[in-house]
Tab-separated table of C-alpha atoms in Angstrom:
chain	number	residue	atom	x	y	z
A	843	MET	CA	0.000	0.000	0.000
A	844	LYS	CA	1.224	3.371	-0.965
A	845	LYS	CA	2.494	5.352	1.969
A	846	PHE	CA	1.113	8.860	1.973
A	847	LYS	CA	2.893	11.800	3.411
A	848	LYS	CA	1.058	13.061	6.455
A	849	LEU	CA	-1.782	15.417	5.599
A	850	GLU	CA	-1.257	18.469	7.791
A	851	PRO	CA	-4.448	20.162	9.002
A	852	VAL	CA	-5.194	23.520	7.373
A	853	ASP	CA	-3.984	26.338	9.584
A	854	THR	CA	-7.318	28.066	10.120
A	855	GLY	CA	-5.866	30.046	13.002
A	856	SER	CA	-3.720	32.156	10.745
A	857	LEU	CA	-6.631	32.628	8.363
A	858	VAL	CA	-8.656	34.159	11.173
A	859	ASP	CA	-5.631	36.338	11.983
A	860	LYS	CA	-5.548	37.537	8.377
A	861	VAL	CA	-9.260	38.259	8.327
A	862	GLU	CA	-9.022	40.149	11.631
A	863	ILE	CA	-6.280	42.366	10.189
A	864	ARG	CA	-8.217	42.878	6.949
A	865	LEU	CA	-11.362	43.870	8.839
A	866	LEU	CA	-9.452	46.420	10.930
A	867	ALA	CA	-7.897	47.853	7.756
A	868	PHE	CA	-11.341	47.966	6.121
A	869	PHE	CA	-12.757	50.053	9.012
A	870	LYS	CA	-9.824	52.427	8.785
A	871	GLU	CA	-9.869	52.823	5.004
A	872	ASN	CA	-13.560	53.604	5.069
A	873	ASN	CA	-13.000	56.043	7.903
A	874	LEU	CA	-15.655	54.289	9.998
A	875	LYS	CA	-16.272	55.698	13.477
A	876	ALA	CA	-17.810	54.407	16.668
A	877	GLY	CA	-21.551	53.966	16.116
A	878	ASP	CA	-21.270	53.227	12.374
A	879	ALA	CA	-22.882	50.051	11.076
A	880	ILE	CA	-20.614	47.502	9.412
A	881	PRO	CA	-21.421	44.995	6.616
A	882	LYS	CA	-22.875	41.589	7.429
A	883	GLU	CA	-20.860	38.456	8.096
A	884	LEU	CA	-21.964	36.991	4.755
A	885	GLU	CA	-20.851	40.056	2.797
A	886	PHE	CA	-17.435	39.967	4.410
A	887	ALA	CA	-17.154	36.243	3.682
A	888	GLU	CA	-17.959	36.785	0.001
A	889	SER	CA	-15.641	39.767	-0.422
A	890	LEU	CA	-12.759	38.059	1.337
A	891	GLY	CA	-13.369	34.670	-0.253
A	892	VAL	CA	-13.412	32.846	3.089
A	893	SER	CA	-16.051	30.882	4.962
A	894	ARG	CA	-18.583	32.536	7.238
A	895	THR	CA	-17.073	30.539	10.103
A	896	VAL	CA	-13.747	32.288	9.666
A	897	VAL	CA	-15.400	35.706	9.465
A	898	ARG	CA	-17.520	34.884	12.497
A	899	GLU	CA	-14.464	33.971	14.553
A	900	ALA	CA	-12.627	37.142	13.502
A	901	LEU	CA	-15.671	39.259	14.402
A	902	LEU	CA	-15.962	37.423	17.710
A	903	ARG	CA	-12.395	38.462	18.480
A	904	LEU	CA	-13.191	42.081	17.705
A	905	ARG	CA	-16.206	41.785	20.011
A	906	THR	CA	-13.984	40.372	22.730
A	907	LEU	CA	-11.680	43.349	22.292
A	908	GLY	CA	-14.677	45.670	22.476
A	909	LEU	CA	-14.272	47.070	18.959
A	910	VAL	CA	-17.603	45.889	17.569
A	911	GLU	CA	-20.963	45.308	19.165
A	912	SER	CA	-23.926	43.193	18.079
A	913	ARG	CA	-27.283	44.831	18.266
A	914	LYS	CA	-30.293	42.535	18.189
A	915	HIS	CA	-31.800	42.383	14.695
A	916	ARG	CA	-29.800	45.414	13.625
A	917	GLY	CA	-26.451	43.910	12.722
A	918	MET	CA	-23.127	45.020	14.104
A	919	ILE	CA	-21.763	48.472	14.792
A	920	LEU	CA	-18.319	49.777	15.625
A	921	LYS	CA	-17.821	50.619	19.252
A	922	GLN	CA	-15.541	52.962	21.158
A	923	PRO	CA	-13.116	50.499	22.742
A	924	ASP	CA	-12.589	50.657	26.464
A	925	ILE	CA	-8.811	50.483	26.599
A	926	ILE	CA	-8.721	50.034	30.348
A	927	ASN	CA	-11.235	47.198	30.448
A	928	ASN	CA	-9.128	45.302	27.928
A	929	PHE	CA	-6.019	45.798	29.967
A	930	GLU	CA	-7.822	44.808	33.127
A	931	ARG	CA	-8.756	41.334	31.980
A	932	ILE	CA	-5.205	40.328	31.192
A	933	MET	CA	-3.449	42.128	34.050
A	934	ASP	CA	-2.785	39.117	36.240
A	935	PRO	CA	0.563	39.423	38.017
A	936	THR	CA	0.904	35.665	38.348
A	937	LEU	CA	0.805	35.343	34.560
A	938	LEU	CA	2.975	38.302	33.628
A	939	GLY	CA	6.703	37.611	33.340
A	940	GLU	CA	9.296	38.992	35.743
A	941	ASP	CA	10.553	41.508	33.188
A	942	THR	CA	7.093	42.882	32.523
A	943	LEU	CA	6.372	43.157	36.245
A	944	LYS	CA	9.599	45.047	36.831
A	945	GLN	CA	8.840	47.367	33.936
A	946	LEU	CA	5.307	48.045	35.118
A	947	PHE	CA	6.717	48.834	38.549
A	948	GLU	CA	9.101	51.334	36.981
A	949	LEU	CA	6.194	52.768	35.027
A	950	ARG	CA	4.536	53.635	38.318
A	951	LEU	CA	7.598	55.603	39.423
A	952	ILE	CA	7.621	57.425	36.088
A	953	LEU	CA	3.931	58.322	36.344
A	954	GLU	CA	4.223	59.669	39.880
A	955	MET	CA	7.275	61.728	39.014
A	956	GLY	CA	5.613	63.048	35.881
A	957	MET	CA	2.193	64.141	37.044
A	958	ALA	CA	3.124	67.124	39.228
A	959	ASP	CA	1.984	69.793	36.764
A	960	PHE	CA	-1.442	68.218	36.490
A	961	LEU	CA	-1.816	68.115	40.284
A	962	PHE	CA	-1.065	71.810	40.610
A	963	GLU	CA	-3.327	72.660	37.667
A	964	HIS	CA	-6.345	70.746	38.922
A	965	LYS	CA	-6.130	70.593	42.736
A	966	SER	CA	-9.286	71.867	44.417
A	967	THR	CA	-9.890	72.951	48.008
A	968	GLN	CA	-11.900	69.779	48.535
A	969	ASP	CA	-9.111	67.609	47.117
A	970	MET	CA	-6.623	69.173	49.500
A	971	GLU	CA	-8.947	68.649	52.472
A	972	GLU	CA	-9.372	64.998	51.580
A	973	LEU	CA	-5.650	64.545	51.072
A	974	GLU	CA	-4.960	66.090	54.472
A	975	GLU	CA	-7.487	63.725	56.075
A	976	ILE	CA	-5.626	60.771	54.555
A	977	VAL	CA	-2.325	62.094	55.924
A	978	ALA	CA	-3.829	62.785	59.358
A	979	ALA	CA	-5.395	59.322	59.505
A	980	GLU	CA	-2.117	57.577	58.796
A	981	GLU	CA	-0.262	59.795	61.293
A	982	ALA	CA	-2.815	58.851	63.974
A	983	ILE	CA	-2.198	55.134	63.399
A	984	GLY	CA	1.484	55.102	62.689
A	985	ALA	CA	2.827	57.749	65.056
A	986	GLY	CA	6.609	57.593	65.012
A	987	LYS	CA	6.730	54.778	62.522
A	988	ILE	CA	8.720	55.234	59.402
A	989	TRP	CA	8.122	51.799	57.966
A	990	PHE	CA	6.719	51.204	54.604
A	991	SER	CA	3.032	50.356	54.524
A	992	LEU	CA	1.365	49.367	51.284
A	993	ASP	CA	-2.135	50.405	52.395
A	994	LYS	CA	-1.018	53.887	53.356
A	995	GLU	CA	0.843	54.280	50.103
A	996	ILE	CA	-2.234	53.310	48.124
A	997	ALA	CA	-4.554	55.704	49.981
A	998	PHE	CA	-2.248	58.689	49.574
A	999	HIS	CA	-0.921	58.054	46.090
A	1000	GLY	CA	-4.326	56.888	44.859
A	1001	LYS	CA	-5.717	60.280	45.878
A	1002	LEU	CA	-2.951	61.993	43.898
A	1003	TYR	CA	-3.864	60.001	40.783
A	1004	GLU	CA	-7.481	61.023	41.321
A	1005	MET	CA	-6.435	64.677	41.571
A	1006	SER	CA	-4.610	64.494	38.231
A	1007	ASN	CA	-8.062	64.835	36.641
A	1008	ASN	CA	-7.214	62.146	34.104
A	1009	THR	CA	-9.553	59.179	34.445
A	1010	THR	CA	-7.541	57.036	32.025
A	1011	LEU	CA	-4.481	57.524	34.225
A	1012	LEU	CA	-6.507	56.822	37.377
A	1013	LYS	CA	-7.971	53.605	35.996
A	1014	PHE	CA	-4.565	52.562	34.699
A	1015	GLN	CA	-3.130	53.044	38.198
A	1016	ASN	CA	-5.984	51.043	39.727
A	1017	LEU	CA	-5.320	48.072	37.533
A	1018	LEU	CA	-1.586	48.297	38.133
A	1019	LEU	CA	-2.186	48.007	41.882
A	1020	PRO	CA	-2.130	44.190	41.937
A	1021	VAL	CA	1.257	44.396	40.220
A	1022	PHE	CA	2.686	46.718	42.875
A	1023	ASP	CA	1.202	44.560	45.577
A	1024	TYR	CA	2.804	41.500	44.034
A	1025	VAL	CA	6.216	43.119	43.559
A	1026	TYR	CA	6.259	44.549	47.090
A	1027	LEU	CA	5.268	41.283	48.706
A	1028	LYS	CA	7.816	39.324	46.735
A	1029	GLU	CA	10.547	41.788	47.598
A	1030	THR	CA	9.784	42.023	51.290
A	1031	LYS	CA	9.753	38.232	51.404
A	1032	ASN	CA	13.072	37.967	49.600
A	1033	THR	CA	14.950	40.705	51.355
A	1034	GLY	CA	13.300	41.157	54.722
A	1035	ILE	CA	11.308	44.231	55.670
A	1036	ASP	CA	14.438	46.130	56.713
A	1037	ASP	CA	15.133	47.041	53.127
A	1038	TYR	CA	12.068	49.241	53.263
A	1039	HIS	CA	13.299	51.153	56.268
A	1040	TYR	CA	13.753	54.684	55.049
A	1041	SER	CA	16.937	56.431	55.947
A	1042	THR	CA	15.743	59.291	58.159
A	1043	GLY	CA	18.003	61.853	56.549
A	1044	LYS	CA	16.362	62.150	53.187
A	1045	PHE	CA	12.976	60.674	53.882
A	1046	VAL	CA	10.112	62.872	52.688
A	1047	THR	CA	6.802	61.964	54.337
A	1048	HIS	CA	3.302	62.156	52.924
A	1049	ARG	CA	2.756	65.178	55.197
A	1050	MET	CA	5.697	66.940	53.578
A	1051	LEU	CA	4.388	66.116	50.103
A	1052	PHE	CA	1.006	67.482	51.099
A	1053	GLU	CA	2.515	70.746	52.376
A	1054	ASN	CA	4.548	71.012	49.204
A	1055	LEU	CA	1.449	70.584	47.068
A	1056	LYS	CA	-0.201	73.326	49.131
A	1057	VAL	CA	2.488	76.012	48.947
A	1058	GLY	CA	5.107	74.752	46.474
A	1059	THR	CA	5.432	74.545	42.709
A	1060	PRO	CA	5.426	71.566	40.334
A	1061	GLU	CA	9.229	71.798	40.429
A	1062	THR	CA	9.596	71.658	44.216
A	1063	PHE	CA	6.951	68.930	44.347
A	1064	ARG	CA	8.805	66.746	41.821
A	1065	ASN	CA	11.992	67.016	43.860
A	1066	ALA	CA	10.135	66.115	47.048
A	1067	MET	CA	8.419	63.195	45.323
A	1068	ARG	CA	11.762	61.956	44.049
A	1069	ARG	CA	13.104	61.817	47.582
A	1070	HIS	CA	9.886	60.235	48.825
A	1071	LEU	CA	10.265	57.471	46.219
A	1072	GLU	CA	14.003	57.083	46.889
A	1073	PRO	CA	13.820	53.514	48.273
A	1074	HIS	CA	11.865	52.391	45.225
A	1075	PHE	CA	14.286	54.022	42.819
A	1076	ASP	CA	17.177	52.445	44.702
A	1077	HIS	CA	15.460	49.144	44.377
A	1078	ALA	CA	14.739	49.595	40.666
A	1079	PHE	CA	18.357	50.520	39.938
A	1080	LYS	CA	19.848	47.857	42.181
A	1081	ASN	CA	18.162	45.188	40.075
A	1082	GLY	CA	18.378	47.230	36.941
A	1083	ALA	CA	21.528	45.774	35.381
A	1084	LYS	CA	20.877	44.508	31.877
B	23	MET	CA	-56.325	31.456	20.446
B	24	LYS	CA	-54.410	32.106	23.587
B	25	LYS	CA	-52.032	34.982	23.198
B	26	PHE	CA	-48.602	34.140	24.530
B	27	LYS	CA	-46.251	36.646	25.972
B	28	LYS	CA	-43.226	37.038	23.772
B	29	LEU	CA	-40.560	34.414	24.406
B	30	GLU	CA	-37.323	36.372	24.872
B	31	PRO	CA	-34.184	34.660	23.595
B	32	VAL	CA	-31.880	33.367	26.315
B	33	ASP	CA	-29.099	35.847	26.939
B	34	THR	CA	-26.180	33.574	26.128
B	35	GLY	CA	-23.845	36.575	25.962
B	36	SER	CA	-23.980	37.109	29.686
B	37	LEU	CA	-23.534	33.358	30.272
B	38	VAL	CA	-20.251	33.490	28.343
B	39	ASP	CA	-19.306	36.551	30.432
B	40	LYS	CA	-19.965	34.585	33.602
B	41	VAL	CA	-17.978	31.583	32.407
B	42	GLU	CA	-15.064	33.839	31.380
B	43	ILE	CA	-14.974	35.343	34.873
B	44	ARG	CA	-15.259	31.897	36.496
B	45	LEU	CA	-12.395	30.537	34.398
B	46	LEU	CA	-10.138	33.471	35.320
B	47	ALA	CA	-11.008	32.954	38.999
B	48	PHE	CA	-10.299	29.229	38.636
B	49	PHE	CA	-6.791	29.901	37.261
B	50	LYS	CA	-6.107	32.298	40.117
B	51	GLU	CA	-7.452	30.067	42.885
B	52	ASN	CA	-5.363	27.178	41.645
B	53	ASN	CA	-2.339	29.429	41.400
B	54	LEU	CA	-1.799	28.436	37.777
B	55	LYS	CA	1.105	30.046	35.965
B	56	ALA	CA	2.075	30.616	32.357
B	57	GLY	CA	2.897	27.231	30.809
B	58	ASP	CA	0.552	25.232	33.042
B	59	ALA	CA	-1.978	22.949	31.336
B	60	ILE	CA	-5.637	23.637	32.004
B	61	PRO	CA	-8.585	21.189	32.061
B	62	LYS	CA	-10.428	20.269	28.895
B	63	GLU	CA	-13.445	22.099	27.506
B	64	LEU	CA	-15.681	19.156	28.431
B	65	GLU	CA	-14.498	19.110	32.043
B	66	PHE	CA	-15.174	22.804	32.419
B	67	ALA	CA	-18.631	22.361	30.859
B	68	GLU	CA	-19.510	19.598	33.300
B	69	SER	CA	-18.178	21.410	36.379
B	70	LEU	CA	-19.912	24.654	35.480
B	71	GLY	CA	-23.129	23.026	34.284
B	72	VAL	CA	-23.098	24.811	30.945
B	73	SER	CA	-22.829	23.655	27.339
B	74	ARG	CA	-19.499	23.055	25.637
B	75	THR	CA	-20.423	25.825	23.206
B	76	VAL	CA	-20.478	28.361	25.999
B	77	VAL	CA	-17.163	27.126	27.409
B	78	ARG	CA	-15.656	27.151	23.928
B	79	GLU	CA	-16.675	30.748	23.362
B	80	ALA	CA	-15.289	31.831	26.743
B	81	LEU	CA	-12.002	30.044	26.009
B	82	LEU	CA	-11.916	31.638	22.570
B	83	ARG	CA	-12.099	35.037	24.246
B	84	LEU	CA	-9.207	34.165	26.524
B	85	ARG	CA	-7.281	33.053	23.455
B	86	THR	CA	-8.067	36.358	21.778
B	87	LEU	CA	-6.740	38.153	24.839
B	88	GLY	CA	-3.634	35.977	24.733
B	89	LEU	CA	-4.193	34.332	28.102
B	90	VAL	CA	-4.505	30.755	26.868
B	91	GLU	CA	-3.001	28.928	23.957
B	92	SER	CA	-4.037	25.765	22.123
B	93	ARG	CA	-1.324	23.264	21.478
B	94	LYS	CA	-2.052	20.650	18.860
B	95	HIS	CA	-3.143	17.371	20.461
B	96	ARG	CA	-1.930	18.541	23.828
B	97	GLY	CA	-4.843	20.640	25.043
B	98	MET	CA	-4.621	24.205	26.264
B	99	ILE	CA	-2.054	25.944	28.395
B	100	LEU	CA	-1.937	29.286	30.151
B	101	LYS	CA	0.152	31.871	28.392
B	102	GLN	CA	2.020	34.958	29.453
B	103	PRO	CA	-0.199	37.701	28.035
B	104	ASP	CA	1.385	40.322	25.844
B	105	ILE	CA	-0.142	43.455	27.325
B	106	ILE	CA	1.119	45.687	24.561
B	107	ASN	CA	-0.175	43.531	21.718
B	108	ASN	CA	-3.625	43.678	23.257
B	109	PHE	CA	-3.487	47.419	23.559
B	110	GLU	CA	-2.210	47.727	20.031
B	111	ARG	CA	-5.169	46.082	18.384
B	112	ILE	CA	-7.687	48.453	19.930
B	113	MET	CA	-5.628	51.660	19.801
B	114	ASP	CA	-7.368	53.300	16.861
B	115	PRO	CA	-7.584	57.077	17.322
B	116	THR	CA	-10.615	57.332	15.073
B	117	LEU	CA	-12.525	55.019	17.410
B	118	LEU	CA	-11.362	56.409	20.735
B	119	GLY	CA	-13.451	59.232	22.188
B	120	GLU	CA	-12.240	62.823	22.499
B	121	ASP	CA	-11.814	62.516	26.266
B	122	THR	CA	-9.676	59.397	25.962
B	123	LEU	CA	-7.512	60.991	23.276
B	124	LYS	CA	-6.935	64.058	25.415
B	125	GLN	CA	-6.052	61.890	28.395
B	126	LEU	CA	-3.629	59.753	26.395
B	127	PHE	CA	-1.990	62.921	25.149
B	128	GLU	CA	-1.577	64.103	28.745
B	129	LEU	CA	-0.182	60.684	29.593
B	130	ARG	CA	2.624	61.282	27.117
B	131	LEU	CA	3.563	64.525	28.877
B	132	ILE	CA	3.527	62.705	32.208
B	133	LEU	CA	5.758	59.907	30.913
B	134	GLU	CA	8.335	62.272	29.422
B	135	MET	CA	8.466	64.353	32.589
B	136	GLY	CA	8.751	61.252	34.739
B	137	MET	CA	11.440	59.201	33.040
B	138	ALA	CA	14.486	61.408	33.704
B	139	ASP	CA	15.969	59.187	36.422
B	140	PHE	CA	15.867	56.164	34.155
B	141	LEU	CA	17.610	58.048	31.350
B	142	PHE	CA	20.495	59.046	33.615
B	143	GLU	CA	20.700	55.547	35.085
B	144	HIS	CA	20.844	53.712	31.778
B	145	LYS	CA	22.349	56.092	29.210
B	146	SER	CA	25.311	54.578	27.391
B	147	THR	CA	28.006	56.233	25.293
B	148	GLN	CA	26.434	54.718	22.196
B	149	ASP	CA	22.990	56.058	23.155
B	150	MET	CA	24.396	59.545	23.552
B	151	GLU	CA	26.163	59.345	20.204
B	152	GLU	CA	22.959	58.286	18.483
B	153	LEU	CA	20.984	61.001	20.224
B	154	GLU	CA	23.491	63.614	19.123
B	155	GLU	CA	23.233	62.363	15.538
B	156	ILE	CA	19.470	62.830	15.668
B	157	VAL	CA	19.923	66.377	16.983
B	158	ALA	CA	22.589	67.200	14.376
B	159	ALA	CA	20.410	65.826	11.562
B	160	GLU	CA	17.462	67.987	12.492
B	161	GLU	CA	19.680	71.048	12.927
B	162	ALA	CA	21.063	70.480	9.421
B	163	ILE	CA	17.573	70.443	7.919
B	164	GLY	CA	15.813	73.015	9.998
B	165	ALA	CA	18.544	75.615	10.590
B	166	GLY	CA	16.966	78.651	12.176
B	167	LYS	CA	13.517	77.146	12.288
B	168	ILE	CA	11.765	77.027	15.586
B	169	TRP	CA	8.536	75.531	14.312
B	170	PHE	CA	7.083	72.390	15.618
B	171	SER	CA	7.766	69.294	13.513
B	172	LEU	CA	6.146	66.005	14.407
B	173	ASP	CA	8.779	63.848	12.689
B	174	LYS	CA	11.634	65.493	14.551
B	175	GLU	CA	9.783	65.156	17.806
B	176	ILE	CA	9.259	61.452	17.225
B	177	ALA	CA	12.893	60.762	16.322
B	178	PHE	CA	14.270	62.571	19.366
B	179	HIS	CA	11.708	61.592	21.960
B	180	GLY	CA	11.485	58.053	20.608
B	181	LYS	CA	15.210	57.682	21.255
B	182	LEU	CA	14.686	58.885	24.833
B	183	TYR	CA	12.017	56.229	25.384
B	184	GLU	CA	14.451	53.659	23.994
B	185	MET	CA	17.124	54.854	26.415
B	186	SER	CA	14.805	54.386	29.390
B	187	ASN	CA	15.668	50.695	29.135
B	188	ASN	CA	12.041	49.757	29.672
B	189	THR	CA	10.656	47.890	26.679
B	190	THR	CA	7.090	48.008	27.990
B	191	LEU	CA	7.310	51.804	28.143
B	192	LEU	CA	8.912	51.943	24.692
B	193	LYS	CA	6.239	49.773	23.104
B	194	PHE	CA	3.550	51.730	24.905
B	195	GLN	CA	4.958	54.944	23.445
B	196	ASN	CA	5.081	53.416	19.970
B	197	LEU	CA	1.448	52.512	20.028
B	198	LEU	CA	0.490	55.910	21.421
B	199	LEU	CA	2.149	57.595	18.429
B	200	PRO	CA	-0.944	57.481	16.191
B	201	VAL	CA	-2.815	59.217	18.996
B	202	PHE	CA	-0.289	62.063	19.185
B	203	ASP	CA	-0.296	62.319	15.426
B	204	TYR	CA	-4.066	62.546	15.415
B	205	VAL	CA	-4.228	65.118	18.225
B	206	TYR	CA	-1.518	67.294	16.656
B	207	LEU	CA	-3.095	67.248	13.209
B	208	LYS	CA	-6.504	68.066	14.578
B	209	GLU	CA	-5.135	70.926	16.655
B	210	THR	CA	-3.001	72.482	13.948
B	211	LYS	CA	-6.048	72.317	11.668
B	212	ASN	CA	-8.297	73.961	14.244
B	213	THR	CA	-5.983	76.644	15.493
B	214	GLY	CA	-3.501	77.284	12.716
B	215	ILE	CA	0.165	76.394	12.974
B	216	ASP	CA	0.992	79.663	14.745
B	217	ASP	CA	-0.127	78.215	18.021
B	218	TYR	CA	2.874	75.916	17.831
B	219	HIS	CA	5.312	78.741	17.466
B	220	TYR	CA	7.477	78.566	20.546
B	221	SER	CA	8.138	81.762	22.410
B	222	THR	CA	11.872	82.203	22.012
B	223	GLY	CA	12.410	83.270	25.604
B	224	LYS	CA	11.786	79.979	27.329
B	225	PHE	CA	12.143	77.545	24.445
B	226	VAL	CA	14.463	74.657	25.198
B	227	THR	CA	15.703	72.868	22.077
B	228	HIS	CA	16.533	69.221	21.574
B	229	ARG	CA	20.213	70.266	21.553
B	230	MET	CA	19.810	71.795	24.991
B	231	LEU	CA	18.078	68.674	26.273
B	232	PHE	CA	20.899	66.583	24.873
B	233	GLU	CA	23.562	68.724	26.585
B	234	ASN	CA	21.593	68.546	29.810
B	235	LEU	CA	21.448	64.769	29.632
B	236	LYS	CA	25.209	64.775	29.089
B	237	VAL	CA	26.294	66.979	31.975
B	238	GLY	CA	23.206	67.614	34.091
B	239	THR	CA	21.228	65.689	36.683
B	240	PRO	CA	17.745	64.156	36.565
B	241	GLU	CA	16.548	67.281	38.342
B	242	THR	CA	17.995	69.782	35.847
B	243	PHE	CA	16.825	67.576	32.984
B	244	ARG	CA	13.236	67.496	34.253
B	245	ASN	CA	13.184	71.284	34.458
B	246	ALA	CA	14.570	71.582	30.944
B	247	MET	CA	12.071	69.023	29.643
B	248	ARG	CA	9.237	70.927	31.304
B	249	ARG	CA	10.208	74.063	29.408
B	250	HIS	CA	10.676	72.097	26.215
B	251	LEU	CA	7.135	70.744	26.548
B	252	GLU	CA	5.711	74.145	27.536
B	253	PRO	CA	3.511	74.602	24.425
B	254	HIS	CA	1.955	71.183	24.967
B	255	PHE	CA	1.298	71.839	28.642
B	256	ASP	CA	-0.217	75.207	27.741
B	257	HIS	CA	-2.399	73.442	25.265
B	258	ALA	CA	-3.425	70.730	27.729
B	259	PHE	CA	-4.346	73.280	30.376
B	260	LYS	CA	-6.069	75.651	27.960
B	261	ASN	CA	-8.551	72.918	27.096
B	262	GLY	CA	-8.384	71.443	30.551
B	263	ALA	CA	-11.468	72.986	32.122
B	264	LYS	CA	-13.856	70.320	33.340
């Protein structure tokens, strides 16, 4: 009996990839915007010369990504994608690699150093009152303590993100929180909590940052924030060798 | 003849949503990591009491998001998600809303203000040589010009992102580029190019930023970068009223 070479299955996966890319290009070329109706599955299948199944799977992907939406009996329309929601679903620190985690941690330092101008531009009297309450509350609990506390950090810095008046940034920070949590816990486990003991000489407290935000400038605030984040920068650079 | 109330179709969409959430929780609870095998479609269907079709669609979503991967004849495994690739597919400026575009534009200013420490930590001789070449090339073309040019901005600032030694940040910047492009074009169309004419008094050039990076400190560099970005900050704050 004749021995056949093995018949490899057709790589439908890459076909769906191709169709996905072609659909995205089609939306762009036709300058379609959120809310615009798009052709039917069957029309796409005929134009592209592929099966409806392939088109359906490609459209399903775009639905998963939040780029298209099915409306009952009225076909599909383009949708304004929610970039944060997409990020959120995949942002699982246990699945992200060490490099990515480290880089996301650095990204936090960059964001907090960079947002000073927006804080000064948008801070309101109410914001400042709330920020002072957060500072006062942590002083009441942790009198005399200069240890690192993740909860306190989140309350204070979370309020700063809120004050930046940029909801995309705020949501981005919120979904990065599990990453920070994960990195902190791993580090404190590996190195012992003593590594997070701030040297008293240069340590800038939340109270000092608050006062700076009240009477300082974006420039003085950035310098204070840099010193406040000193242990984290040290940590980033210590492990930063390529 | 008895008149029936309308029989609404079962909302299978939300069932897939529920199964997606349950699967993600299952991975977490079992502390599964990238590379770990996961149970079969049929097992999930039986445990969850739903059809295989529903499980298949939920798994397809997770594949679209890059969280699981099918291996031929060996079932599915968890995968390290590529957060940037996911972002990339949905980052279409024509589909994003005005608010989101404005916020992403602000995010760029925040990133460039915030990354100074990483530039000073990681800059190499080769980096500085390449950066100087970029500066020299634009000086050769645009001698005497102080107008805004998007291409020049991208070459210079793109190199800075590269020098930050953070590939997540670099990729993030790359996929934000169409957004900047879009915002710039829209603005120059609306306001006329004159709005991008830098006041000569406080204008810091790319050459000055380069020199600062060579002999300055993160602190002096941030202040120089702030002045360099002055027109963009002005623009952000001009339209910044809530």
